[in-house]
């Protein structure tokens, strides 16, 4: 039996299993390094009238997860003449989720044949279905812009999706119409309109946004402020932990003079509370290192959802959403340019044997701190018991589920398809040897992730730091971090101390190898957008347990 026939038999067996989803996951996982045969088998079943009717949801899920071979099958199937309406809709939705650029002729055919979202079809006056609107925005074809622009005027149409589609096309002729209709939309549509303006990157939107900011209700102020920051580069400091009416008033006051030019970064309100704790604020921060929202995922109903830790707008780690009932998971995307290390190295002179924080030290570092995102920060000097973990099964990203099961009294057995590598952030990292003890939340984990490839570390430099540690010195690493609070599945409180190492990879490796708590200068943003209450509480608990003793 050939490879194709073998895969086809296994695929049919999985589809007919008592639990098809589990069987398909188990079938798909070993084939991720050879997805071609599986994609071919899926295509054969999809073209079978009997099989595709019974198994269509499973088959399109597989195509979505098979990468480029699955994409090629999607494109071939969508180009097939005479597709049934349900098939066409399902395939187009899957292609949108994959972010595929479909040929304009395929979309025109779909528009003529597909049922519309508000009666009739797109070819006879009704508004296009949402998946078609999304696909037009991904097409790169500006000829779709007039049709999409016309949808902005129709309250029954998917207006938010149309605005995002225009933003993806970069159709700046529609900047003013989108901005001018902000007063007509609410909720997620309002967010989608402002995100569309961010995607356009057109400064012509700024006067409209400033006018609307002065008039809009407080529930819409965040979206307008976010768009103004993205489009102007100006990022004024707002009061710490402001919310509701106070937040809206602070935003309006910050933009009231109409100034849109970014000023030089200023580090202000520096207060040293002890040798291990300080606070400061960054006003008009350069934002070169920040957690930022990703562009909206095609097909998603949430215009702002996933986030990434970025350097100079280049994503380093995918951080995931703000949804507090979802698990936190980080994924390595790419390494920063060498400039990241050069910026952090400007702090290195005083890190060789750091025993306490003081005003002079933090003032000296102000040019580096000004590279951060605007906001309010806590600086903590910590001695963290860290281990270096390179095996997914040893990482807290995977082990946390076992801890939850034990707390629930479960036997802790995990399904065969539940693999440690599926939770792995994609790189060896440092983690706390145990959850933080004594906190309000039952489990507070800690993970420090690298900003340069671990394999690039110089053994001689690690050995030099190890000798310094053995001699009683405490060279410090600098980590940009935050506290992340979750209520996973609305059942389990879980907290993470998460950090990206800005400087000190060799030092942390030396500490971990020696089994000595690592001296870490943690810079953590708190307040608006950072989970202010949980963040402050979690940082206080971490400082109480691991704060450097003078």
mmCIF file with all atom_site columns, C-alpha atoms in Angstrom, residues 97 102-103 148 165 271 305 319 354 402 418 446 545 549:
data_model
loop_
_atom_site.group_PDB
_atom_site.id
_atom_site.type_symbol
_atom_site.label_atom_id
_atom_site.label_alt_id
_atom_site.label_comp_id
_atom_site.label_asym_id
_atom_site.label_entity_id
_atom_site.label_seq_id
_atom_site.pdbx_PDB_ins_code
_atom_site.Cartn_x
_atom_site.Cartn_y
_atom_site.Cartn_z
_atom_site.occupancy
_atom_site.B_iso_or_equiv
_atom_site.pdbx_formal_charge
_atom_site.auth_seq_id
_atom_site.auth_comp_id
_atom_site.auth_asym_id
_atom_site.auth_atom_id
_atom_site.pdbx_PDB_model_num
ATOM 1  C CA . UNK A 1 97  ? -8.291  32.434 8.966  1.00 0.00 ? 97  UNK A CA 1
ATOM 2  C CA . UNK A 1 102 ? -7.187  34.793 -3.021 1.00 0.00 ? 102 UNK A CA 1
ATOM 3  C CA . UNK A 1 103 ? -7.366  35.668 -6.733 1.00 0.00 ? 103 UNK A CA 1
ATOM 4  C CA . UNK A 1 148 ? -16.122 47.998 0.820  1.00 0.00 ? 148 UNK A CA 1
ATOM 5  C CA . UNK A 1 165 ? -10.597 45.376 5.042  1.00 0.00 ? 165 UNK A CA 1
ATOM 6  C CA . UNK A 1 271 ? 11.248  57.603 44.422 1.00 0.00 ? 271 UNK A CA 1
ATOM 7  C CA . UNK A 1 305 ? -6.862  40.509 20.825 1.00 0.00 ? 305 UNK A CA 1
ATOM 8  C CA . UNK A 1 319 ? 2.115   37.036 24.527 1.00 0.00 ? 319 UNK A CA 1
ATOM 9  C CA . UNK A 1 354 ? 24.838  45.588 42.441 1.00 0.00 ? 354 UNK A CA 1
ATOM 10 C CA . UNK A 1 402 ? -0.583  18.902 36.776 1.00 0.00 ? 402 UNK A CA 1
ATOM 11 C CA . UNK A 1 418 ? -1.458  16.582 25.334 1.00 0.00 ? 418 UNK A CA 1
ATOM 12 C CA . UNK A 1 446 ? 8.009   32.747 37.193 1.00 0.00 ? 446 UNK A CA 1
ATOM 13 C CA . UNK A 1 545 ? 9.885   36.837 49.313 1.00 0.00 ? 545 UNK A CA 1
ATOM 14 C CA . UNK A 1 549 ? 18.391  42.139 51.693 1.00 0.00 ? 549 UNK A CA 1
#
